[in-house]
Coordinates of C-alpha atoms and ligand atoms in Angstrom, one line a residue:
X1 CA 54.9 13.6 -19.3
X2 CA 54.2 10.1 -20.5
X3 CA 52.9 9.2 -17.0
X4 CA 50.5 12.4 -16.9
X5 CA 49.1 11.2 -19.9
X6 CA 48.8 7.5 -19.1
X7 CA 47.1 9.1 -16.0
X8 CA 44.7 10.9 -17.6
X9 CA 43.6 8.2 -19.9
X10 CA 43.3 5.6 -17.0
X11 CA 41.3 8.4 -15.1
X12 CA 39.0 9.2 -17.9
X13 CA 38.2 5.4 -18.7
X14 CA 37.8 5.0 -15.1
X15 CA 35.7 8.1 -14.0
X16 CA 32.8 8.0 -15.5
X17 CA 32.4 4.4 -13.9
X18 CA 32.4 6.2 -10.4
X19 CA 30.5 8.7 -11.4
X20 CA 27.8 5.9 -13.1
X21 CA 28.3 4.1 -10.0
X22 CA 26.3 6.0 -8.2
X23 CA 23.4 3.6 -6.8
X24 CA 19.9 4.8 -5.8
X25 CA 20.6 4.3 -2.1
X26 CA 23.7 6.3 -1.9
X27 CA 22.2 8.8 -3.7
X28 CA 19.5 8.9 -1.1
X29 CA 21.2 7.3 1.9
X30 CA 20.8 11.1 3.7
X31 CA 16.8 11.5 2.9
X32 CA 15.3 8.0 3.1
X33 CA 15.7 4.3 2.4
X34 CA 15.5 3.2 -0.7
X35 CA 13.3 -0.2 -1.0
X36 CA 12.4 -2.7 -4.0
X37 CA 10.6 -6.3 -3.4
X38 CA 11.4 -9.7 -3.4
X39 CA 9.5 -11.6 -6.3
X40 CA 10.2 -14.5 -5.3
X41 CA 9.9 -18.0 -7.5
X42 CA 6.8 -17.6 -9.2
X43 CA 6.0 -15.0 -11.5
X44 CA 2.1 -13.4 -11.9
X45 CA 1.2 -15.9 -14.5
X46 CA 2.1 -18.8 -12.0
X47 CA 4.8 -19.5 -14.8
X48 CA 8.3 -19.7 -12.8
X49 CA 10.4 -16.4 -12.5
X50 CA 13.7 -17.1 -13.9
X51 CA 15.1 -13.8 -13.5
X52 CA 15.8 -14.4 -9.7
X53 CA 19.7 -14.3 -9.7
X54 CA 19.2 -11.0 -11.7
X55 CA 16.9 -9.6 -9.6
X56 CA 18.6 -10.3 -6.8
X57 CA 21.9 -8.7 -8.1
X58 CA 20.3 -5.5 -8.7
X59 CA 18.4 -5.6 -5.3
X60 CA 21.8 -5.6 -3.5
X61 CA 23.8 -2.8 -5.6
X62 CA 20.9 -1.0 -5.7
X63 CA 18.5 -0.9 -2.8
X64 CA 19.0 -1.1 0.9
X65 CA 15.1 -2.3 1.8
X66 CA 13.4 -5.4 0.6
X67 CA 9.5 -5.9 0.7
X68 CA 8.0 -9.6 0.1
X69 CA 5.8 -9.6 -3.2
X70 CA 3.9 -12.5 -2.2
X71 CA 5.5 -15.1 -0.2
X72 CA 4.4 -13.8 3.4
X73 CA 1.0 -13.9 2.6
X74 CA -1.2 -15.9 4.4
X75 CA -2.1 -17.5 1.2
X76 CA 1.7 -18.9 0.9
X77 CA 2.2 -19.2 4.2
X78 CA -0.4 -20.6 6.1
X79 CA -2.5 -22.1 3.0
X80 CA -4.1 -24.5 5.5
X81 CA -4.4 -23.9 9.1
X82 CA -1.6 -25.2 10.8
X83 CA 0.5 -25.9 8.0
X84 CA 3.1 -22.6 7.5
X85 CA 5.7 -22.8 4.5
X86 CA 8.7 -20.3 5.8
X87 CA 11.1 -21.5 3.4
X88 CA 10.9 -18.7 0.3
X89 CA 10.3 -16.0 3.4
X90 CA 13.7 -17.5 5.5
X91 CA 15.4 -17.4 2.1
X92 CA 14.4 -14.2 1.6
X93 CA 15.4 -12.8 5.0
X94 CA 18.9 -14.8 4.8
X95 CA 19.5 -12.9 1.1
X96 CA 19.0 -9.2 2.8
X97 CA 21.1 -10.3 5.8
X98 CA 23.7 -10.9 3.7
X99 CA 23.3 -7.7 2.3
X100 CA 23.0 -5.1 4.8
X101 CA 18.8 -4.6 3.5
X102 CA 16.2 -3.6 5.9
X103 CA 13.2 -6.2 6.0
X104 CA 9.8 -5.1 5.7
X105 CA 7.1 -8.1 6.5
X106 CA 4.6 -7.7 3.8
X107 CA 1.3 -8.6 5.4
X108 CA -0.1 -10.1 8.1
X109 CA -4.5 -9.4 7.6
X110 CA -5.5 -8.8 4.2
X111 CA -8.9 -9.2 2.3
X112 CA -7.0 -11.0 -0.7
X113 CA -4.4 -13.8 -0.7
X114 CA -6.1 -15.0 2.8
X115 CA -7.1 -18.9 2.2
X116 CA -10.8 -19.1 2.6
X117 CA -10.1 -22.3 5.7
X118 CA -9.7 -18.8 8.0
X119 CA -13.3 -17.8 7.7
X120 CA -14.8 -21.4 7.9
X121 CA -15.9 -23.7 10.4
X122 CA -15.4 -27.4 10.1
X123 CA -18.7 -27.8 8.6
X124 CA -18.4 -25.3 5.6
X125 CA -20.2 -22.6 7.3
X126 CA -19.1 -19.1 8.9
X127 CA -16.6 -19.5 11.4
X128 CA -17.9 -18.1 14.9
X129 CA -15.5 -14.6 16.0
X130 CA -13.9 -16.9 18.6
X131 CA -12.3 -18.7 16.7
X132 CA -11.3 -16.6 14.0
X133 CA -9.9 -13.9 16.6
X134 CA -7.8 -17.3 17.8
X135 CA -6.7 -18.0 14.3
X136 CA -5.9 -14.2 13.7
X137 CA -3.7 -14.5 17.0
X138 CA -2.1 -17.7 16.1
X139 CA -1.3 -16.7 12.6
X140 CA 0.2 -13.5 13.5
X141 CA 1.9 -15.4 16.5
X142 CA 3.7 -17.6 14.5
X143 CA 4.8 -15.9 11.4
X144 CA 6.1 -12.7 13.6
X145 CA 7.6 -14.4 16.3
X146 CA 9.5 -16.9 14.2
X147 CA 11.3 -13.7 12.5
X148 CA 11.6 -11.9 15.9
X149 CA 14.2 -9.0 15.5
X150 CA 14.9 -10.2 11.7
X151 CA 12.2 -7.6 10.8
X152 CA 12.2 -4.4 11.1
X153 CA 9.2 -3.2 9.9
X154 CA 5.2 -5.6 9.4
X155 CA 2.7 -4.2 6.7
X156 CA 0.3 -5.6 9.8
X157 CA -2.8 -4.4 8.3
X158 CA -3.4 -4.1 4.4
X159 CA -6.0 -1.9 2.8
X160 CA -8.6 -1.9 5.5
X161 CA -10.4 1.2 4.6
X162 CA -13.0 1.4 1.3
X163 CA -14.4 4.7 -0.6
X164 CA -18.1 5.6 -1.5
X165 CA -18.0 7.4 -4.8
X166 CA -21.8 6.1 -5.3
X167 CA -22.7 9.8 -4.4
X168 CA -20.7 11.3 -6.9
X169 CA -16.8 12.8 -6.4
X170 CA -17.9 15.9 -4.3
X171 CA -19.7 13.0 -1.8
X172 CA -17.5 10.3 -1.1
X173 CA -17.8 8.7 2.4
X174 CA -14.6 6.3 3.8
X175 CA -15.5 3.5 6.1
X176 CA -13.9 0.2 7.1
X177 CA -13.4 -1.5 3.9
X178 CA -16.3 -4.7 4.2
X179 CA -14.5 -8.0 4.8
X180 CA -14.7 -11.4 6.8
X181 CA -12.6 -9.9 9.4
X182 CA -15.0 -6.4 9.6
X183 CA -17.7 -8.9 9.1
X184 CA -17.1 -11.6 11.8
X185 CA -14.9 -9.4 14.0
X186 CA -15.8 -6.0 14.0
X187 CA -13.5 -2.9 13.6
X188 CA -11.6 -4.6 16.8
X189 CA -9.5 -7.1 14.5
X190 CA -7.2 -4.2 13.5
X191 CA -6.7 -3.3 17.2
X192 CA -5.8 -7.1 17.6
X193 CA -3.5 -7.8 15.5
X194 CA -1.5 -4.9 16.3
X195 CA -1.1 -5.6 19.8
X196 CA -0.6 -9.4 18.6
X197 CA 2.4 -8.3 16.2
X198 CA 3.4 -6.0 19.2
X199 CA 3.4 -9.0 21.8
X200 CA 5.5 -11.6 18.9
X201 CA 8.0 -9.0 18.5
X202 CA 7.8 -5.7 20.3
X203 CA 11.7 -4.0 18.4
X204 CA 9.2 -4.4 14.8
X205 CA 7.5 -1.3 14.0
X206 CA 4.0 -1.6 12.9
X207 CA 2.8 -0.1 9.7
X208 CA -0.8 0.7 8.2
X209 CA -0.7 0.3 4.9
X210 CA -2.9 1.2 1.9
X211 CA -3.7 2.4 -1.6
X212 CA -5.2 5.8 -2.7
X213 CA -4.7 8.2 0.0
X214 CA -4.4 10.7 -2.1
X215 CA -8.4 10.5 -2.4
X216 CA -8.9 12.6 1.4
X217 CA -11.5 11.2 2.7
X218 CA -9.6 8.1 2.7
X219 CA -6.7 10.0 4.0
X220 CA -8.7 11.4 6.7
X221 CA -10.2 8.3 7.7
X222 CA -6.6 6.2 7.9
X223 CA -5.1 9.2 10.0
X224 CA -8.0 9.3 12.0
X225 CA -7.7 5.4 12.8
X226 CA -3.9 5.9 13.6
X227 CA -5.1 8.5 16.0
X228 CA -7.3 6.4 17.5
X229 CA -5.1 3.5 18.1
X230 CA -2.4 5.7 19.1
X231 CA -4.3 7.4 21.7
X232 CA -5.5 3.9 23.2
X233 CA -2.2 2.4 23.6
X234 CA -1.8 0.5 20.5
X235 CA 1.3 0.3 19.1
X236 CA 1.8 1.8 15.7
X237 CA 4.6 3.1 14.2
X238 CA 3.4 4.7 11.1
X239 CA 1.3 5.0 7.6
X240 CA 2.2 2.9 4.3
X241 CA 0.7 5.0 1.3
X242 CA 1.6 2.3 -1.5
X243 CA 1.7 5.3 -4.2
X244 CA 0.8 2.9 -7.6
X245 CA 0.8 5.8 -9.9
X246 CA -0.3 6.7 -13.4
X247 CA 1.1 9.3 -15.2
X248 CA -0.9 11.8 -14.9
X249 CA -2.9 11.1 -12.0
X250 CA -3.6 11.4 -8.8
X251 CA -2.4 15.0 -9.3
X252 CA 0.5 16.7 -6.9
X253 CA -1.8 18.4 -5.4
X254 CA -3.3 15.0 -3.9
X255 CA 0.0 13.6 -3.3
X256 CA 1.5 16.5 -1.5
X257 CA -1.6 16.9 0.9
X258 CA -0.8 13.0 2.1
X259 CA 2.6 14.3 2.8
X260 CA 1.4 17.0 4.7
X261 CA -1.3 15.9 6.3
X262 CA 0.8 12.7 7.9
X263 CA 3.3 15.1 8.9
X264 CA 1.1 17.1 10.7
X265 CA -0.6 14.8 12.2
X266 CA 3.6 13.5 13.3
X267 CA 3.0 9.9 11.6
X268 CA 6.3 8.7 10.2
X269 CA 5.0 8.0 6.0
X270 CA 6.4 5.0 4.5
X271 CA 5.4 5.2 0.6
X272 CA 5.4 1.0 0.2
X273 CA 5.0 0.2 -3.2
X274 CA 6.1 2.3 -5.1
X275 CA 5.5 2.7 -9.8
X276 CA 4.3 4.7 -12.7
X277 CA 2.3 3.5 -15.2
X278 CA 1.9 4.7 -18.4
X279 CA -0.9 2.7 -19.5
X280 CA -4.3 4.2 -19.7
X281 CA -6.0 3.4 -16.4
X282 CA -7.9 0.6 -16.9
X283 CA -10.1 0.9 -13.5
X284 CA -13.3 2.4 -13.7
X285 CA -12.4 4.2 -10.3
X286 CA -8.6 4.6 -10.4
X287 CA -7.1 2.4 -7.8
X288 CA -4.8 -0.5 -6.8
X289 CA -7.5 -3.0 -5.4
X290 CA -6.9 -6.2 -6.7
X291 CA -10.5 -7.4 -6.5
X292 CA -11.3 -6.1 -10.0
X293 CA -9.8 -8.1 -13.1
X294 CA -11.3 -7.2 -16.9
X295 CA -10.9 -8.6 -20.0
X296 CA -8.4 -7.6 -22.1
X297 CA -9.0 -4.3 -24.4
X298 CA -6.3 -3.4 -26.9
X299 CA -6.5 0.3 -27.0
X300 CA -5.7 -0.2 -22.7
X301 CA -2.8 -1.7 -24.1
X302 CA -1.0 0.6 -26.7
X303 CA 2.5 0.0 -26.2
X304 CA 2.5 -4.0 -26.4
X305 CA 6.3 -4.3 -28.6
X306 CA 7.6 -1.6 -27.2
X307 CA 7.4 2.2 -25.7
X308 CA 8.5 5.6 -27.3
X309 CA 10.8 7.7 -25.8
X310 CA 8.3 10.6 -25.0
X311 CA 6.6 8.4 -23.2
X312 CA 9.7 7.5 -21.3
X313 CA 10.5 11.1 -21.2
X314 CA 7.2 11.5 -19.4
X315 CA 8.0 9.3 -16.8
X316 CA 10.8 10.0 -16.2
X317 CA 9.5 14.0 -15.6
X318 CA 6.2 12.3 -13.8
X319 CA 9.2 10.5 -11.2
X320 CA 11.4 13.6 -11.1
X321 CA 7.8 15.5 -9.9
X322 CA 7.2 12.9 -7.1
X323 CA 10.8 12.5 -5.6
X324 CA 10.9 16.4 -5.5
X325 CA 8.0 16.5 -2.9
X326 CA 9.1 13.3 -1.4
X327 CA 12.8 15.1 -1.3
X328 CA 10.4 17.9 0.7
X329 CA 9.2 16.1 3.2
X330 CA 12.2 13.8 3.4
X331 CA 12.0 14.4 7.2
X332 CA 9.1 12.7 7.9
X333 CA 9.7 9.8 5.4
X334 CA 11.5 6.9 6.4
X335 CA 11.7 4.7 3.4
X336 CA 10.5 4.8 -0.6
X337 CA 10.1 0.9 -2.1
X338 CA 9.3 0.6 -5.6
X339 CA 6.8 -2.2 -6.2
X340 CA 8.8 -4.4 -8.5
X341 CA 12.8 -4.8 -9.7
X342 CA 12.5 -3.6 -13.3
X343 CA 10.0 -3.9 -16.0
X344 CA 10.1 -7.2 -17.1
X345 CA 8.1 -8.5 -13.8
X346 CA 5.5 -6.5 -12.8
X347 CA 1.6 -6.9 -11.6
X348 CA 1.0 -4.2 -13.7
X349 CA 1.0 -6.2 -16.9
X350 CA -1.4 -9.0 -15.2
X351 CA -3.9 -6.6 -13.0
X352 CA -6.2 -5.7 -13.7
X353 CA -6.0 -7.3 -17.2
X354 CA -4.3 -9.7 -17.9
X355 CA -2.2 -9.9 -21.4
X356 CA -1.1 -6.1 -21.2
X357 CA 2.9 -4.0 -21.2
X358 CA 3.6 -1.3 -19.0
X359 CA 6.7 0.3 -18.1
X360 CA 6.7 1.4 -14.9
X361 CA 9.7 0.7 -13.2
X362 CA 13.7 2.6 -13.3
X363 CA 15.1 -0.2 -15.2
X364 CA 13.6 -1.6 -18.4
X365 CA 13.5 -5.2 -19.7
X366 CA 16.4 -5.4 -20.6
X367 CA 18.2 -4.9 -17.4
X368 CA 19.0 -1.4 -18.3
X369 CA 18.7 1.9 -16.2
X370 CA 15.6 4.4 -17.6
X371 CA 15.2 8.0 -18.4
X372 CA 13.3 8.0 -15.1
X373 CA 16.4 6.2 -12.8
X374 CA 18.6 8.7 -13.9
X375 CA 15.3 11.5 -13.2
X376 CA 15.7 9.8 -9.5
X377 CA 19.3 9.9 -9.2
X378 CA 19.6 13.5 -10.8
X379 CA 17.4 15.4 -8.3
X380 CA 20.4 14.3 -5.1
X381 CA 23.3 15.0 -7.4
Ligands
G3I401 O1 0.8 -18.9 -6.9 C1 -0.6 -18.9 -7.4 C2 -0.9 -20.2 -8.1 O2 -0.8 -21.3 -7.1 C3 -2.3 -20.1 -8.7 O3 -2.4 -21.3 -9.5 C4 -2.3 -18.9 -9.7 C5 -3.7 -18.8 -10.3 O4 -3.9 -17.5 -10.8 O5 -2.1 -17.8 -8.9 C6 -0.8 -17.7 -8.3 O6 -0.8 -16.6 -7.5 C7 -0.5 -15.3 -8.2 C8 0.3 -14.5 -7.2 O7 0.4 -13.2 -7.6 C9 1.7 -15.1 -7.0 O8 2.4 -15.1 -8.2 C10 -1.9 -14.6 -8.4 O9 -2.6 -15.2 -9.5 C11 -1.6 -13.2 -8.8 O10 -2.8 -12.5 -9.0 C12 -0.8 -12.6 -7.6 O11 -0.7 -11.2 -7.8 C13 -0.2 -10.4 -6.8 C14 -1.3 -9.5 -6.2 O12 -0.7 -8.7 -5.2 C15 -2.3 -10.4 -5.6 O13 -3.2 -9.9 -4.8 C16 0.9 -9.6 -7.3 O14 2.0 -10.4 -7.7 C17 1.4 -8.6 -6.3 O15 2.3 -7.7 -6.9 C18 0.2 -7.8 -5.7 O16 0.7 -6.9 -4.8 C19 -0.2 -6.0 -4.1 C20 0.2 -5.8 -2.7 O17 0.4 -7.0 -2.0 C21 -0.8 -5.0 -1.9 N1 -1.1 -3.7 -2.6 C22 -1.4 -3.9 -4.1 C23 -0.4 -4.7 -4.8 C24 -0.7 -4.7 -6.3 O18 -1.8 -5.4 -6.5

């Protein structure tokens, strides 16, 4: 009798551990992966992140795909021609090794964090297509083959495509998104560097990835581009929709049709990056481009010492909302990666204003899981 009882106790104590201990990607590890990123050394505020060891601890019990925030950037890694700096990106890559985490390369061509030596000759002025489809090469040469078969999937080409809302909503147009490499290139640098990535390490699979494809003309005009490059040869594996959310927008509606739509048009959907703010949009146009930065405006930042529960309770409903269609169209979904670790480090708080508090992670500043993890978790249980 005494032993039943002793049982009982030790099972009770010990239970609800197990039962706590469910991690996001065991609770998922039948639908899709679940992915978080690397923050690396330096936080937003170039102030240095000492949360690393932290971070790092949850990013192993918790997740099973890692993303670099910054680090593989061309910015960090090539900041001047010639000159690559692997050793936060070799770090990184040794860290998910060690713990069984799928590596996305996060990105190769980019119209930010590119150093301005790629789009200038030696005299200061425009650098001639030549040579910047020769640099374009070399750069994607280097950094993919050095990490041959260490990476499973490259965020090759970032946020290539641009919206006209000039016309008004019912009138927007998508085109290529104007930048040095549309400008000096031509629409032809995408198709190079993915045959370029393809060439350094032909087992990676290529993504496109972007922001606000819930907007469908954008959506359109990234599928349509897939379509193209599929249908000429070019290797790509699939479409990144980096889903930085608010709470109440974009709508369901808009974020089911991007489901949909990719999975009718059989294009495997990665969503890359991931969060839920609960800040008033501060964008005039809502969106994730990080070309616009505004001054700070308290009323855009109303929850600076701390948030209220409803809020949280929000969220966490806003989340539950999202997975359920993600959980939908699960089979066309290979991975979900939340763009940051937990609250306490997150672009959100400096872009596009700098000085501001949002929430809009699963686990809060102080380490601990949110309303909206256990939202997550809930919906597999
Ligand atoms: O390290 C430099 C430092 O040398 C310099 O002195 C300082 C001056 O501001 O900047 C430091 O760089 C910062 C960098 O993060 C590294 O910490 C930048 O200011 C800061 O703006 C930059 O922000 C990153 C942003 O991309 C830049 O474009 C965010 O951390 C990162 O989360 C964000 O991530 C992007 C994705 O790559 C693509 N999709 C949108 C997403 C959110 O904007």
């Amino acid at each position: 009798m005494k032993l039943m009882t002793n049982a009982i106790v030790i099972c009770s104590f010990i239970l609800p551990f197990f039962v706590n201990a469910e991690t996001l990607k065991e609770a998922y590890k039948d639908h899709f992966l679940m992915g978080t990123i690397w923050h690396g050394y330096k936080l937003g505020n170039d102030s240095r992140n000492r949360y690393i060891v932290k971070e790092k601890g949850i990013t192993a019990a918790e997740f099973n795909a890692v993303t670099p925030e910054n680090c593989m950037k061309p910015m960090f890694i090539q900041p001047e021609e010639g000159v690559f700096t692997f050793a936060e990106s070799d770090e990184m890559i040794e860290f998910a090794e060690a713990n069984n985490l799928v590596v996305v390369g996060h990105t190769l061509v980019w119209k930010n964090q590119t150093p301005a030596w790629f789009f200038l000759d030696d005299k200061g002025g425009q650098v001639s297509r030549e040579v910047l489809i020769e640099r374009l090469k070399m750069h994607i040469r280097t950094v993919v083959s050095r990490y041959r078969g260490r990476i499973d999937y490259w965020d090759v080409v970032n946020e290539a495509v641009a919206v006209d809302r000039s016309e008004g909503k019912r009138n927007q147009t998508a085109s290529y998104k104007s930048t040095p490499w549309l400008e000096i290139i031509g629409p032809e640098y995408i198709e190079i560097a993915y045959r370029t990535a393809h060439e350094a390490d032909p087992s990676a699979k290529l993504l496109y990835n972007d922001y606000n494809l819930d907007t469908e003309v954008k959506l359109d005009f990234s599928l349509a581009l897939i379509a193209d490059l599929k249908s000429r040869g070019v290797p790509i594996a699939g479409l990144g929709y980096q889903g930085h959310l608010f709470l109440k927008e974009p709508s369901l509606t808009a974020i089911e049709r991007v489901l949909r739509k990719t999975k009718q048009a059989d294009v495997p959907l990665h969503i890359t990056e991931l969060d839920v703010s609960v800040l008033p949009n501060a964008w005039e146009h809502r969106s994730a481009s990080v070309e616009e930065r505004f001054k700070l405006d308290k009323k855009l930042n109303p929850y600076p010492d701390g948030v209220p529960q409803k809020i949280l309770a929000e969220q966490a409903k806003r989340y539950s909302d999202v997975f359920s269609l993600l959980l939908q169209y699960s089979d066309n979904i290979e991975r979900v990666t939340f763009w940051g670790v937990w609250d306490g480090n997150s672009w959100r708080d400096y872009r596009p204003m700098l000085g501001r508090t949002d929430y809009p992670l699963l686990i809060d500043r102080k380490f601990e899981k949110k309303p909206a993890y256990d939202a997550v978790i809930n919906l597999v249980k």
